[in-house]
Amino acid sequence: MRYANFPGCSASTTGKAYTESFSFVARRAGIDIDEVPDWNCCGASAGRLQSDDLGDALPARSLANAEAAFGDEPVLALCAGCYSNLRRALVHARESEDRRRQIEALIGQPYEAKADVVCGIDPFLEPETAHAVKARVTQPLNGLKVACYYGCALVRPRALTDFDDEENPQSMETVVKLAGADPVEWGRKTECCGASHHVSNPAAMKPLVERILADAIDAGAEAIATACPLCNMNLDMREAEINKARAARGEAPLDIPVYFFTQLLASAMGASDAEAGIARNFVPAGALLAEAKTREVVVELTPEEKKAARIAAAKKQAAARKAAQAAAAAAPAEAKEAAHE
């Protein structure tokens, strides 16, 4: 599958580990990437606050450039914020011909809104790509308990993102299973992490992150997987500060590594910590993956498999009883024949 990649501003900064691990997996899973030419910032949260026109025009210009270069090739946005803004401009252009023409006038170039916009998770949901990833997993994570964290921008509003479920999505869970991980169910997978408010009001935002970390641990998770550079940074970078405050209150630390989901895939496919970007994590994250790879695999049977196993065991027991009864019935006759001789 081929995608027009919109790197966004975080690709070489806060999301560099995402870029590195995605690239490692993509090269081995048959995902081909074409960078959108002359792309510009999507506007982040500031563009739309300035005006709806600017909020649509900034991402639409890059979408138009992708369309001119690659036609209807899907546009890939790894950053959740970029994904949200690109999707919004696309939906607005598609839902109204008048609005599409207005956007063309704003950006000064043709834009037909032909190409779809996908997030970083989407390519791995394609059956061919999922099969390629699974076939190249050489160091599975052997049941590592992972809490998949989506945050806000990937899943809401659903009218724009068209995600599988805005409250209880399962797409990332499906993908991390390819690495041999075991996703847990938990209640804060789409709760806001505080986003950029950690800069302006960190004291008010840290409790949001603390609740997310604590809930993941309470659900039995050993790690958290993300698909958003800002969410990843807020959870990973703030953990040490939160634990320092917890220690002062006499509370136990919340020790849980935070990964991009592609780091888990890359590691399971044999990437070194450097290749998977794990060396960039704030919370030490390499040792847990190395330990998970040495675990004995415990296979959990499905209800259907358990039923089949019970039936097979019952048949085996019935056959054993029948053989014992046949042997008991034959014993007197054999004894009588021996006495006659």
mmCIF file of N, CA, C and O in Angstrom, residues 201-261:
data_model
loop_
_atom_site.group_PDB
_atom_site.id
_atom_site.type_symbol
_atom_site.label_atom_id
_atom_site.label_comp_id
_atom_site.label_asym_id
_atom_site.label_seq_id
_atom_site.Cartn_x
_atom_site.Cartn_y
_atom_site.Cartn_z
ATOM 1 N N ASN A 201 -0.663 25.709 31.944
ATOM 2 C CA ASN A 201 -1.214 25.445 33.279
ATOM 3 C C ASN A 201 -0.854 24.024 33.727
ATOM 4 O O ASN A 201 -1.738 23.177 33.894
ATOM 5 N N PRO A 202 0.422 23.740 33.934
ATOM 6 C CA PRO A 202 0.848 22.374 34.249
ATOM 7 C C PRO A 202 0.259 21.835 35.551
ATOM 8 O O PRO A 202 -0.031 20.646 35.652
ATOM 9 N N ALA A 203 0.076 22.689 36.549
ATOM 10 C CA ALA A 203 -0.448 22.223 37.837
ATOM 11 C C ALA A 203 -1.848 21.632 37.693
ATOM 12 O O ALA A 203 -2.194 20.659 38.363
ATOM 13 N N ALA A 204 -2.652 22.216 36.813
ATOM 14 C CA ALA A 204 -4.013 21.719 36.614
ATOM 15 C C ALA A 204 -4.048 20.490 35.720
ATOM 16 O O ALA A 204 -4.977 19.674 35.801
ATOM 17 N N MET A 205 -3.039 20.330 34.881
ATOM 18 C CA MET A 205 -3.036 19.237 33.913
ATOM 19 C C MET A 205 -2.441 17.935 34.455
ATOM 20 O O MET A 205 -2.832 16.849 34.031
ATOM 21 N N LYS A 206 -1.494 18.037 35.385
ATOM 22 C CA LYS A 206 -0.838 16.818 35.883
ATOM 23 C C LYS A 206 -1.810 15.808 36.491
ATOM 24 O O LYS A 206 -1.625 14.599 36.319
ATOM 25 N N PRO A 207 -2.853 16.255 37.201
ATOM 26 C CA PRO A 207 -3.817 15.271 37.703
ATOM 27 C C PRO A 207 -4.491 14.452 36.603
ATOM 28 O O PRO A 207 -4.853 13.296 36.825
ATOM 29 N N LEU A 208 -4.663 15.038 35.412
ATOM 30 C CA LEU A 208 -5.238 14.283 34.293
ATOM 31 C C LEU A 208 -4.335 13.126 33.921
ATOM 32 O O LEU A 208 -4.785 11.994 33.737
ATOM 33 N N VAL A 209 -3.040 13.416 33.799
ATOM 34 C CA VAL A 209 -2.078 12.372 33.450
ATOM 35 C C VAL A 209 -1.985 11.339 34.563
ATOM 36 O O VAL A 209 -1.925 10.125 34.309
ATOM 37 N N GLU A 210 -1.988 11.798 35.807
ATOM 38 C CA GLU A 210 -1.890 10.876 36.938
ATOM 39 C C GLU A 210 -3.048 9.886 36.935
ATOM 40 O O GLU A 210 -2.862 8.688 37.176
ATOM 41 N N ARG A 211 -4.254 10.370 36.658
ATOM 42 C CA ARG A 211 -5.411 9.470 36.609
ATOM 43 C C ARG A 211 -5.278 8.459 35.493
ATOM 44 O O ARG A 211 -5.648 7.284 35.642
ATOM 45 N N ILE A 212 -4.755 8.887 34.346
ATOM 46 C CA ILE A 212 -4.579 7.973 33.207
ATOM 47 C C ILE A 212 -3.566 6.885 33.547
ATOM 48 O O ILE A 212 -3.810 5.691 33.326
ATOM 49 N N LEU A 213 -2.417 7.279 34.110
ATOM 50 C CA LEU A 213 -1.394 6.306 34.475
ATOM 51 C C LEU A 213 -1.921 5.330 35.529
ATOM 52 O O LEU A 213 -1.724 4.112 35.423
ATOM 53 N N ALA A 214 -2.586 5.865 36.550
ATOM 54 C CA ALA A 214 -3.091 5.027 37.635
ATOM 55 C C ALA A 214 -4.145 4.051 37.143
ATOM 56 O O ALA A 214 -4.159 2.878 37.534
ATOM 57 N N ASP A 215 -5.030 4.520 36.268
ATOM 58 C CA ASP A 215 -6.099 3.645 35.771
ATOM 59 C C ASP A 215 -5.536 2.527 34.905
ATOM 60 O O ASP A 215 -6.015 1.382 34.961
ATOM 61 N N ALA A 216 -4.514 2.826 34.122
ATOM 62 C CA ALA A 216 -3.886 1.794 33.301
ATOM 63 C C ALA A 216 -3.268 0.708 34.188
ATOM 64 O O ALA A 216 -3.423 -0.499 33.929
ATOM 65 N N ILE A 217 -2.579 1.137 35.236
ATOM 66 C CA ILE A 217 -1.956 0.177 36.149
ATOM 67 C C ILE A 217 -3.025 -0.631 36.879
ATOM 68 O O ILE A 217 -2.909 -1.855 37.030
ATOM 69 N N ASP A 218 -4.090 0.031 37.322
ATOM 70 C CA ASP A 218 -5.174 -0.671 38.018
ATOM 71 C C ASP A 218 -5.836 -1.713 37.126
ATOM 72 O O ASP A 218 -6.363 -2.718 37.619
ATOM 73 N N ALA A 219 -5.819 -1.468 35.816
ATOM 74 C CA ALA A 219 -6.417 -2.411 34.865
ATOM 75 C C ALA A 219 -5.494 -3.586 34.561
ATOM 76 O O ALA A 219 -5.863 -4.481 33.796
ATOM 77 N N GLY A 220 -4.292 -3.573 35.153
ATOM 78 C CA GLY A 220 -3.361 -4.673 34.950
ATOM 79 C C GLY A 220 -2.337 -4.438 33.860
ATOM 80 O O GLY A 220 -1.590 -5.355 33.500
ATOM 81 N N ALA A 221 -2.273 -3.211 33.345
ATOM 82 C CA ALA A 221 -1.325 -2.933 32.257
ATOM 83 C C ALA A 221 0.098 -2.819 32.777
ATOM 84 O O ALA A 221 0.347 -2.292 33.868
ATOM 85 N N GLU A 222 1.033 -3.308 31.975
ATOM 86 C CA GLU A 222 2.459 -3.147 32.251
ATOM 87 C C GLU A 222 3.045 -2.003 31.440
ATOM 88 O O GLU A 222 4.150 -1.532 31.720
ATOM 89 N N ALA A 223 2.326 -1.572 30.414
ATOM 90 C CA ALA A 223 2.802 -0.519 29.519
ATOM 91 C C ALA A 223 1.593 0.190 28.913
ATOM 92 O O ALA A 223 0.483 -0.349 28.892
ATOM 93 N N ILE A 224 1.843 1.400 28.409
ATOM 94 C CA ILE A 224 0.823 2.163 27.705
ATOM 95 C C ILE A 224 1.308 2.381 26.275
ATOM 96 O O ILE A 224 2.472 2.694 26.051
ATOM 97 N N ALA A 225 0.410 2.195 25.317
ATOM 98 C CA ALA A 225 0.725 2.444 23.908
ATOM 99 C C ALA A 225 -0.062 3.655 23.430
ATOM 100 O O ALA A 225 -1.246 3.800 23.753
ATOM 101 N N THR A 226 0.589 4.520 22.671
ATOM 102 C CA THR A 226 -0.046 5.740 22.166
ATOM 103 C C THR A 226 0.121 5.836 20.651
ATOM 104 O O THR A 226 0.926 5.121 20.052
ATOM 105 N N ALA A 227 -0.644 6.765 20.055
ATOM 106 C CA ALA A 227 -0.512 7.041 18.623
ATOM 107 C C ALA A 227 -0.562 8.539 18.382
ATOM 108 O O ALA A 227 -1.002 8.994 17.325
ATOM 109 N N CYS A 228 -0.102 9.302 19.371
ATOM 110 C CA CYS A 228 -0.128 10.764 19.292
ATOM 111 C C CYS A 228 1.131 11.311 19.950
ATOM 112 O O CYS A 228 1.381 11.021 21.126
ATOM 113 N N PRO A 229 1.938 12.078 19.241
ATOM 114 C CA PRO A 229 3.167 12.619 19.837
ATOM 115 C C PRO A 229 2.933 13.463 21.083
ATOM 116 O O PRO A 229 3.696 13.368 22.050
ATOM 117 N N LEU A 230 1.877 14.280 21.093
ATOM 118 C CA LEU A 230 1.633 15.124 22.254
ATOM 119 C C LEU A 230 1.175 14.296 23.448
ATOM 120 O O LEU A 230 1.633 14.509 24.578
ATOM 121 N N CYS A 231 0.272 13.355 23.219
ATOM 122 C CA CYS A 231 -0.162 12.462 24.303
ATOM 123 C C CYS A 231 1.033 11.681 24.844
ATOM 124 O O CYS A 231 1.194 11.536 26.064
ATOM 125 N N ASN A 232 1.845 11.167 23.952
ATOM 126 C CA ASN A 232 3.005 10.374 24.365
ATOM 127 C C ASN A 232 3.935 11.207 25.233
ATOM 128 O O ASN A 232 4.406 10.746 26.289
ATOM 129 N N MET A 233 4.207 12.440 24.813
ATOM 130 C CA MET A 233 5.106 13.304 25.564
ATOM 131 C C MET A 233 4.525 13.634 26.929
ATOM 132 O O MET A 233 5.233 13.590 27.954
ATOM 133 N N ASN A 234 3.244 13.961 26.985
ATOM 134 C CA ASN A 234 2.632 14.317 28.262
ATOM 135 C C ASN A 234 2.663 13.161 29.252
ATOM 136 O O ASN A 234 2.943 13.355 30.440
ATOM 137 N N LEU A 235 2.369 11.954 28.788
ATOM 138 C CA LEU A 235 2.366 10.812 29.694
ATOM 139 C C LEU A 235 3.783 10.396 30.083
ATOM 140 O O LEU A 235 4.063 10.160 31.264
ATOM 141 N N ASP A 236 4.658 10.320 29.105
ATOM 142 C CA ASP A 236 6.023 9.829 29.334
ATOM 143 C C ASP A 236 6.857 10.847 30.117
ATOM 144 O O ASP A 236 7.523 10.499 31.105
ATOM 145 N N MET A 237 6.809 12.103 29.711
ATOM 146 C CA MET A 237 7.672 13.119 30.310
ATOM 147 C C MET A 237 7.200 13.535 31.703
ATOM 148 O O MET A 237 8.010 13.877 32.571
ATOM 149 N N ARG A 238 5.884 13.502 31.950
ATOM 150 C CA ARG A 238 5.352 13.977 33.228
ATOM 151 C C ARG A 238 5.388 12.906 34.318
ATOM 152 O O ARG A 238 5.173 13.221 35.492
ATOM 153 N N GLU A 239 5.659 11.678 33.953
ATOM 154 C CA GLU A 239 5.572 10.598 34.943
ATOM 155 C C GLU A 239 6.536 10.805 36.107
ATOM 156 O O GLU A 239 6.172 10.604 37.271
ATOM 157 N N ALA A 240 7.767 11.222 35.831
ATOM 158 C CA ALA A 240 8.751 11.414 36.903
ATOM 159 C C ALA A 240 8.304 12.520 37.858
ATOM 160 O O ALA A 240 8.438 12.387 39.089
ATOM 161 N N GLU A 241 7.765 13.624 37.310
ATOM 162 C CA GLU A 241 7.296 14.715 38.153
ATOM 163 C C GLU A 241 6.134 14.261 39.038
ATOM 164 O O GLU A 241 6.051 14.614 40.220
ATOM 165 N N ILE A 242 5.235 13.489 38.441
ATOM 166 C CA ILE A 242 4.076 12.989 39.190
ATOM 167 C C ILE A 242 4.528 12.055 40.308
ATOM 168 O O ILE A 242 4.031 12.136 41.448
ATOM 169 N N ASN A 243 5.477 11.189 40.021
ATOM 170 C CA ASN A 243 5.954 10.261 41.043
ATOM 171 C C ASN A 243 6.707 10.972 42.160
ATOM 172 O O ASN A 243 6.674 10.541 43.318
ATOM 173 N N LYS A 244 7.386 12.058 41.828
ATOM 174 C CA LYS A 244 8.063 12.844 42.868
ATOM 175 C C LYS A 244 7.033 13.432 43.830
ATOM 176 O O LYS A 244 7.214 13.413 45.067
ATOM 177 N N ALA A 245 5.930 13.943 43.272
ATOM 178 C CA ALA A 245 4.868 14.500 44.109
ATOM 179 C C ALA A 245 4.181 13.411 44.919
ATOM 180 O O ALA A 245 3.817 13.616 46.085
ATOM 181 N N ARG A 246 4.019 12.237 44.327
ATOM 182 C CA ARG A 246 3.390 11.120 45.041
ATOM 183 C C ARG A 246 4.272 10.669 46.205
ATOM 184 O O ARG A 246 3.769 10.342 47.291
ATOM 185 N N ALA A 247 5.570 10.647 45.984
ATOM 186 C CA ALA A 247 6.489 10.251 47.055
ATOM 187 C C ALA A 247 6.388 11.224 48.233
ATOM 188 O O ALA A 247 6.425 10.812 49.401
ATOM 189 N N ALA A 248 6.253 12.498 47.927
ATOM 190 C CA ALA A 248 6.126 13.502 48.986
ATOM 191 C C ALA A 248 4.838 13.313 49.780
ATOM 192 O O ALA A 248 4.772 13.680 50.961
ATOM 193 N N ARG A 249 3.832 12.736 49.123
ATOM 194 C CA ARG A 249 2.558 12.473 49.806
ATOM 195 C C ARG A 249 2.523 11.095 50.448
ATOM 196 O O ARG A 249 1.505 10.688 51.006
ATOM 197 N N GLY A 250 3.618 10.340 50.304
ATOM 198 C CA GLY A 250 3.669 8.996 50.868
ATOM 199 C C GLY A 250 2.922 7.970 50.052
ATOM 200 O O GLY A 250 2.526 6.911 50.572
ATOM 201 N N GLU A 251 2.736 8.235 48.763
ATOM 202 C CA GLU A 251 2.008 7.320 47.880
ATOM 203 C C GLU A 251 2.975 6.541 46.994
ATOM 204 O O GLU A 251 4.071 7.017 46.679
ATOM 205 N N ALA A 252 2.562 5.355 46.579
ATOM 206 C CA ALA A 252 3.399 4.510 45.740
ATOM 207 C C ALA A 252 3.565 5.136 44.364
ATOM 208 O O ALA A 252 2.655 5.812 43.857
ATOM 209 N N PRO A 253 4.728 4.922 43.723
ATOM 210 C CA PRO A 253 4.943 5.494 42.391
ATOM 211 C C PRO A 253 4.109 4.790 41.331
ATOM 212 O O PRO A 253 3.684 3.642 41.504
ATOM 213 N N LEU A 254 3.876 5.487 40.253
ATOM 214 C CA LEU A 254 3.192 4.930 39.088
ATOM 215 C C LEU A 254 4.262 4.626 38.045
ATOM 216 O O LEU A 254 4.605 5.465 37.228
ATOM 217 N N ASP A 255 4.818 3.430 38.108
ATOM 218 C CA ASP A 255 5.921 3.061 37.228
ATOM 219 C C ASP A 255 5.377 2.272 36.040
ATOM 220 O O ASP A 255 5.059 1.080 36.153
ATOM 221 N N ILE A 256 5.271 2.925 34.903
ATOM 222 C CA ILE A 256 4.755 2.260 33.704
ATOM 223 C C ILE A 256 5.337 2.940 32.465
ATOM 224 O O ILE A 256 5.168 4.140 32.263
ATOM 225 N N PRO A 257 6.058 2.208 31.621
ATOM 226 C CA PRO A 257 6.611 2.804 30.400
ATOM 227 C C PRO A 257 5.508 3.192 29.423
ATOM 228 O O PRO A 257 4.449 2.559 29.377
ATOM 229 N N VAL A 258 5.781 4.220 28.638
ATOM 230 C CA VAL A 258 4.834 4.707 27.633
ATOM 231 C C VAL A 258 5.505 4.611 26.265
ATOM 232 O O VAL A 258 6.591 5.171 26.061
ATOM 233 N N TYR A 259 4.875 3.904 25.339
ATOM 234 C CA TYR A 259 5.443 3.675 24.012
ATOM 235 C C TYR A 259 4.510 4.226 22.932
ATOM 236 O O TYR A 259 3.306 4.352 23.138
ATOM 237 N N PHE A 260 5.066 4.510 21.776
ATOM 238 C CA PHE A 260 4.251 4.568 20.575
ATOM 239 C C PHE A 260 3.937 3.125 20.176
ATOM 240 O O PHE A 260 4.793 2.233 20.339
ATOM 241 N N PHE A 261 2.744 2.873 19.666
ATOM 242 C CA PHE A 261 2.391 1.495 19.319
ATOM 243 C C PHE A 261 3.346 0.919 18.283
ATOM 244 O O PHE A 261 3.599 -0.293 18.267
#
